[in-house]
Amino acid sequence: MPFQVIKPKIRGFICTNAHPTGCLKNVQSQIDLARKGIEPTKNAPNVLVIGASTGYGLASRIALTWGYGANTIGVFFERPPSGNKTGSTGYYNSVAFHQMTVRDRFTAISVNGDAFSDQIKQKTIDEIQEHFGQIDLVVYSLASPRRLHPKTGVDHRSVLKPVGDPCEGKTVDLTSENITEITIHPATAEEVADTIAVMGGEDLEFWVESLLSKDLLAPQANVVAYSYIGPQVTAQIYSSGTIGLAKMDLEQRVNAIDEKLLDQINGRAYVSVNKAVISQASAAIPIVPLYISMLYRIMDAKNLNEKPIDQMIRLFSEYLGPNLVPRVDENGRVRLDDRELRPDVVAEVDEKWSLVSNDNFHQLADFEGYKRGFRNLFGFEVDGVDYDQPVETEVTSPFV
Ligand code: NAD
């Protein structure tokens, strides 16, 4: 089958191919960080991870498997390889994840398809019933630009826009690498509603209802959904923009789920507010890549920076792991963004943000690091991989 040399195909914030060996190495290095020497055991927790193939979802799956011996069922929507076209990064990550679970004798099942659909929910439920019994933890880590609504058939597309007033701010053009001032016009009411339909909490409610109706949530099961807030410099485009309103909807629905779980199974539902990281989802948000490349320089210098795997290890070891009652903020949220929003970090971001221009961009921001981090997501520029060697891209998967 196609043995080929693969070089990154990047346009702006999109990379259309992926390197299987680089993805494997990325998964292995996350496992090395998460591994606690746990052997597979009969009473390991059963975890459902929705959005399990990249970013925070994959990191959660790895942290729970190698840190706690969890049996995981992961749901994601990834493109398999076809002819000379590579699979998507989440496809290769998940193939690698399965290879490693087989090697270390952990139980893992992956469902590849649209998590918003009734059909994939049913397929996941069938797998849980057949192989797992009940679920102890549901992790909701979806990031998607669209949702075909399973009840109405409407195809909702999310937008990343301010709400109310136009947003004026600095951004970096990922192709020309120039800092430019941009004006983004506010979303229409319909665009706001569409973004809430995609990235809000209705789909998580559907998941929880489906699981509860089949008695598939164990007594005291937890649900955790990921959110982001960020600082003032990204507020217009993030926290008070369309995506911020969607996250508010998610939080409100998580609170409703929390009440339901407490009532029915003595379980709990939480939002975890995670820090900004380089991911496929965050690269697509205007202003945010410039912010992240400045933030990383500042947090690295203070030895505070964390990747998704560091955040997820901290989430389960300090907040949501076995026998822990999580510390939460006044709104009931876990705050893994505490270091990003530390006053000295925020003050330095504010100061540098007001100064950044094309002249000083590379001193004030770690843009080289950002680009490397972005390429790493797709398995490129990963240490120890010889990119001049051909690799097999037509890799088969054990996904159902
Ligand atoms: P990501 O793009 O790396 O991962 C998204 C996941 O969702 C992938 O596994 C993908 O396959 C899956 N997915 C997308 N559409 C799907 C569909 N229709 N059906 C099934 N699976 C689908 O995203 P990420 O950056 O890790 O973000 C995950 C969550 O964390 C999001 O809720 C995001 O808002 C939140 N978060 C992200 C950041 C950040 O800086 N990236 C910070 C804080 C919180």
XYZ file of C-alpha atoms and ligand atoms in Angstrom:
444
model
C 0.000 0.000 0.000
C 1.102 3.660 -0.232
C 4.515 4.049 1.295
C 5.200 7.726 0.885
C 7.309 10.619 2.083
C 4.957 13.077 3.760
C 5.581 16.799 4.064
C 3.099 19.119 5.785
C 0.401 20.714 3.661
C -0.481 23.851 5.597
C -2.673 26.766 4.596
C -3.108 29.365 7.320
C -4.614 27.604 10.327
C -5.424 24.417 8.436
C -3.173 21.418 7.891
C -4.701 18.916 5.506
C -2.436 15.932 6.104
C -0.753 14.137 8.993
C 2.304 11.984 9.641
C 1.556 8.580 11.226
C 4.984 8.167 12.851
C 4.939 11.698 14.265
C 1.440 11.102 15.667
C 2.620 7.833 17.238
C 5.553 9.624 18.888
C 3.236 12.350 20.190
C 0.980 9.742 21.779
C 3.973 7.904 23.245
C 5.385 11.041 24.834
C 2.025 11.862 26.428
C 1.858 8.303 27.765
C 5.366 8.688 29.227
C 4.166 11.724 31.177
C 0.930 10.095 32.360
C 2.255 6.644 33.239
C 2.072 5.808 36.937
C 2.934 2.129 36.677
C -0.723 1.075 37.008
C -1.493 -2.493 35.943
C -4.862 -3.264 34.340
C -7.290 -4.264 37.122
C -10.820 -5.665 37.254
C -12.259 -2.688 39.129
C -10.756 0.061 36.958
C -13.114 2.959 36.165
C -15.060 2.964 32.892
C -14.774 6.279 31.078
C -16.569 7.670 28.028
C -14.581 10.415 26.262
C -16.502 12.372 23.621
C -13.965 14.146 21.367
C -11.204 11.670 22.249
C -8.747 11.847 19.349
C -6.845 15.133 19.687
C -6.206 17.988 22.142
C -7.821 17.859 25.549
C -9.932 14.777 24.837
C -6.976 12.615 23.797
C -4.938 13.917 26.731
C -7.818 13.013 29.080
C -8.019 9.524 27.629
C -4.270 8.989 28.026
C -4.125 10.466 31.553
C -7.019 8.249 32.674
C -5.706 5.074 31.041
C -2.077 5.218 32.134
C -2.728 7.102 35.370
C -5.737 5.119 36.660
C -5.980 2.014 34.477
C -9.295 3.270 33.049
C -11.196 1.295 30.445
C -12.103 3.920 27.883
C -14.622 4.257 25.109
C -13.690 7.184 22.879
C -15.889 8.903 20.311
C -14.420 11.123 17.577
C -14.927 12.110 13.964
C -11.771 11.446 11.988
C -10.895 10.903 8.346
C -9.355 7.533 7.467
C -6.550 7.398 4.888
C -7.625 6.873 1.318
C -5.266 6.131 -1.562
C -2.423 8.631 -1.376
C -4.330 10.903 0.996
C -3.260 10.527 4.599
C -5.731 10.044 7.405
C -6.373 12.939 9.780
C -4.177 13.480 12.808
C -6.855 12.225 15.202
C -7.136 9.045 13.135
C -3.409 8.272 13.470
C -3.356 9.394 17.129
C -6.152 6.970 17.913
C -4.570 4.092 15.987
C -1.405 4.727 18.040
C -3.444 4.957 21.249
C -4.934 1.528 20.520
C -1.519 0.010 19.743
C -0.278 1.232 23.114
C -3.347 -0.018 25.006
C -2.945 -3.458 23.429
C 0.747 -3.463 24.378
C -0.073 -2.500 27.987
C -3.266 -4.630 28.188
C -5.746 -1.802 28.820
C -9.275 -1.960 27.434
C -10.197 0.609 24.807
C -12.971 0.932 22.253
C -13.248 3.747 19.738
C -16.296 4.847 17.782
C -15.525 6.958 14.712
C -18.475 9.043 13.577
C -20.611 12.097 14.235
C -21.158 12.310 17.995
C -24.067 14.708 17.452
C -26.050 12.027 15.620
C -28.536 9.632 17.206
C -26.919 6.792 15.270
C -23.448 7.257 16.822
C -24.961 7.721 20.286
C -26.811 4.434 19.827
C -23.681 2.676 18.554
C -21.718 3.951 21.571
C -24.472 2.809 23.925
C -24.492 -0.649 22.322
C -20.714 -0.895 22.833
C -20.997 0.239 26.466
C -23.738 -2.312 27.135
C -21.790 -5.101 25.513
C -18.317 -4.406 26.921
C -18.471 -2.041 29.908
C -21.677 -2.249 31.899
C -21.816 1.210 33.455
C -19.776 4.384 32.971
C -18.110 6.123 35.934
C -17.000 9.289 34.160
C -18.087 11.112 31.002
C -15.585 13.595 29.514
C -17.076 16.025 26.990
C -14.337 17.551 24.828
C -15.961 18.216 21.468
C -14.793 21.088 19.312
C -16.598 21.250 16.003
C -17.399 23.883 13.397
C -20.824 22.391 12.606
C -23.640 20.249 13.936
C -26.354 18.529 12.008
C -29.141 18.678 14.563
C -30.437 15.147 15.141
C -34.029 16.224 15.877
C -34.625 19.149 13.493
C -32.233 18.237 10.644
C -30.874 21.826 10.646
C -27.193 22.098 9.683
C -25.818 24.613 12.210
C -22.470 26.290 11.467
C -20.633 28.024 14.279
C -18.882 31.369 13.816
C -16.124 33.053 15.812
C -17.326 36.630 15.995
C -17.959 39.336 18.583
C -21.474 40.005 19.802
C -22.954 43.518 19.813
C -20.018 45.733 18.792
C -17.338 45.068 16.182
C -14.099 43.696 17.573
C -10.929 45.571 16.775
C -7.692 43.901 17.632
C -4.303 42.623 16.667
C -3.871 39.308 15.010
C -1.148 37.422 13.233
C -1.678 36.282 9.682
C -0.492 32.687 9.884
C 0.630 32.645 6.224
C 2.428 35.992 5.836
C 3.375 36.092 9.555
C 2.467 39.780 9.693
C 0.781 41.438 12.621
C -2.284 43.222 11.368
C -5.099 45.209 12.917
C -8.391 43.550 12.147
C -12.001 44.523 12.546
C -14.455 41.673 12.907
C -18.086 42.553 12.467
C -20.546 41.335 15.071
C -22.503 38.148 14.579
C -26.143 38.224 13.572
C -28.713 36.804 15.995
C -28.932 33.712 13.774
C -25.153 33.196 13.891
C -25.214 33.468 17.684
C -27.977 30.857 17.849
C -26.110 28.580 15.425
C -22.886 28.781 17.445
C -24.770 27.958 20.638
C -26.402 25.019 18.854
C -22.968 23.662 17.872
C -20.757 24.447 20.870
C -23.343 24.848 23.646
C -24.540 22.115 25.949
C -27.607 20.627 24.253
C -25.697 17.696 22.782
C -24.182 16.853 26.174
C -27.711 16.846 27.614
C -28.736 14.395 24.903
C -25.782 12.149 25.767
C -26.569 12.180 29.483
C -30.274 11.548 28.876
C -29.463 8.604 26.588
C -27.086 7.102 29.139
C -29.463 7.625 32.071
C -32.425 6.191 30.175
C -30.498 2.944 29.678
C -29.169 2.952 33.261
C -25.613 3.241 31.961
C -24.301 5.771 34.483
C -22.881 4.122 37.606
C -23.857 5.337 41.083
C -21.897 8.560 41.811
C -20.766 8.890 38.188
C -19.258 12.244 37.174
C -19.532 14.278 33.995
C -16.953 16.904 33.049
C -17.141 19.330 30.128
C -14.310 21.617 29.034
C -14.549 25.354 28.709
C -12.373 28.422 28.311
C -12.568 32.009 29.519
C -9.248 33.784 28.879
C -8.056 37.312 29.602
C -9.296 40.747 28.610
C -7.204 40.888 25.414
C -9.231 38.069 23.848
C -12.548 38.888 25.554
C -14.286 40.493 22.563
C -13.603 37.500 20.328
C -13.810 34.809 23.003
C -15.536 35.203 26.351
C -18.063 37.835 25.257
C -18.209 36.633 21.643
C -20.302 33.921 20.036
C -18.143 31.110 21.414
C -18.312 32.632 24.921
C -22.117 32.622 24.731
C -22.011 28.988 23.621
C -19.771 28.167 26.596
C -22.217 29.994 28.882
C -24.975 27.784 27.511
C -22.766 24.745 28.142
C -22.194 25.842 31.750
C -25.914 26.392 32.375
C -26.758 22.988 30.980
C -23.982 21.348 32.994
C -25.578 22.892 36.108
C -28.916 21.359 35.110
C -27.228 18.004 34.473
C -25.560 18.298 37.889
C -28.966 18.600 39.590
C -30.319 15.656 37.634
C -27.334 13.438 38.416
C -27.405 14.346 42.102
C -31.065 13.460 42.200
C -30.926 10.217 40.223
C -27.536 8.591 40.884
C -25.860 10.824 43.474
C -23.477 11.884 40.695
C -22.039 15.282 39.819
C -21.399 17.323 36.664
C -18.613 19.889 36.384
C -17.186 22.374 33.965
C -13.401 22.472 33.880
C -12.045 25.774 32.588
C -8.791 24.798 30.906
C -5.888 26.965 29.795
C -5.253 28.161 26.241
C -3.207 25.649 24.263
C -2.198 25.206 20.654
C -4.871 23.021 19.098
C -6.731 22.649 15.833
C -9.711 24.377 17.426
C -7.815 27.334 18.935
C -5.769 27.987 15.760
C -8.987 28.869 13.960
C -9.938 31.713 16.331
C -8.746 35.144 15.157
C -6.438 36.950 17.663
C -5.946 33.766 19.742
C -2.790 32.398 17.976
C -1.030 35.738 18.610
C -2.195 35.663 22.217
C -1.032 32.048 22.677
C 2.394 32.722 21.189
C 2.861 35.653 23.611
C 1.393 33.718 26.530
C 3.706 30.737 25.955
C 6.802 32.987 25.990
C 5.683 34.509 29.305
C 4.557 31.242 30.944
C 7.669 29.363 29.740
C 9.912 32.038 31.275
C 8.081 31.606 34.601
C 8.182 27.827 34.286
C 4.366 27.751 34.426
C 3.405 26.547 30.985
C 1.370 23.384 30.517
C 0.363 21.295 27.524
C -2.982 19.452 27.380
C -1.465 16.332 28.927
C -0.042 18.330 31.895
C -3.433 19.945 32.418
C -5.273 16.634 32.303
C -2.847 14.931 34.683
C -3.496 17.846 37.072
C -7.270 17.645 36.529
C -7.453 14.012 37.594
C -4.761 14.048 40.274
C -5.938 17.219 42.027
C -9.629 17.616 41.214
C -11.596 14.770 39.694
C -9.667 11.609 40.482
C -10.784 8.806 42.791
C -11.824 9.964 46.298
C -11.378 13.663 45.523
C -13.944 16.383 46.112
C -12.875 19.068 43.636
C -12.131 22.632 44.710
C -14.317 24.867 42.552
C -14.769 28.617 42.017
C -17.837 30.635 43.046
C -19.679 29.318 39.974
C -18.889 25.698 40.715
C -16.183 25.400 38.029
C -12.799 23.686 38.232
C -10.157 26.280 37.280
C -7.205 24.769 35.450
C -6.622 28.212 33.917
C -5.353 29.478 37.289
C -1.753 29.861 36.055
C -2.755 31.506 32.768
C -4.835 34.034 34.687
C -2.342 34.632 37.504
C -2.186 38.423 37.971
C 1.530 38.678 37.093
C 0.992 36.657 33.876
C -2.031 38.722 32.859
C -0.195 41.992 33.601
C 2.728 40.955 31.425
C 0.420 39.865 28.596
C -1.378 43.233 28.794
C 1.853 45.181 28.700
C 3.337 43.239 25.807
C 0.042 43.184 23.924
C -0.040 46.992 23.875
C 3.507 47.070 22.451
C 3.509 44.216 19.938
C 4.107 45.151 16.298
C 5.881 43.702 13.269
C 9.153 45.189 14.566
C 9.233 43.409 17.918
C 6.902 40.455 17.278
C 9.593 37.776 17.474
C 11.005 39.150 20.741
C 7.643 39.450 22.450
C 6.037 36.278 21.117
C 7.309 32.748 20.694
C 5.882 32.447 17.217
C 8.499 29.919 16.137
C 7.340 27.795 19.095
C 3.708 28.316 18.088
C 4.379 27.156 14.529
C 6.330 24.149 15.756
C 3.540 23.341 18.212
C 0.963 23.626 15.427
C 2.980 21.326 13.124
C 3.529 18.906 15.995
C -0.254 18.511 16.269
C -0.188 16.813 12.872
C 2.890 14.723 13.582
C 5.379 17.080 11.876
C 8.664 18.400 13.328
C 8.465 15.809 16.070
C 11.861 14.921 17.545
C 13.232 11.562 16.481
C 11.225 11.215 13.239
C 13.100 11.008 9.934
C 10.796 12.861 7.577
C 12.785 11.865 4.497
C 11.832 8.229 5.018
C 8.665 6.926 3.359
C 5.966 5.703 5.745
C 2.884 3.538 5.343
C -0.109 5.881 5.428
C -2.858 3.349 4.707
C -3.024 2.172 8.302
C -6.054 0.129 9.292
C -7.882 0.938 12.502
C -9.701 -1.076 15.148
C -12.439 1.591 15.389
C -16.074 0.535 15.281
P -9.549 19.570 19.243
O -9.907 20.211 17.951
O -8.131 19.177 19.463
O -10.422 18.215 19.459
C -11.758 18.146 19.104
C -12.252 16.710 19.215
O -13.639 16.707 18.864
C -11.558 15.718 18.270
O -11.434 14.468 18.935
C -12.562 15.557 17.131
O -12.514 14.319 16.430
C -13.856 15.657 17.921
N -14.999 16.022 17.079
C -15.225 17.150 16.375
N -16.431 17.095 15.760
C -16.967 15.894 16.104
C -18.193 15.242 15.797
N -19.132 15.815 15.038
N -18.388 13.995 16.308
C -17.446 13.388 17.072
N -16.285 13.988 17.422
C -16.066 15.206 16.925
O -10.107 20.514 20.374
P -9.529 21.007 21.795
O -8.829 22.288 21.576
O -8.896 19.925 22.529
O -10.903 21.388 22.510
C -11.661 20.446 23.218
C -12.526 21.169 24.231
O -11.667 21.895 25.129
C -13.457 22.204 23.590
O -14.663 22.239 24.300
C -12.698 23.508 23.788
O -13.543 24.637 23.818
C -12.072 23.240 25.164
N -10.899 24.104 25.444
C -9.932 24.281 24.501
C -8.869 25.129 24.798
C -7.773 25.388 23.786
O -6.993 26.339 23.973
N -7.643 24.587 22.753
C -8.784 25.753 26.049
C -9.769 25.492 26.996
C -10.841 24.670 26.684
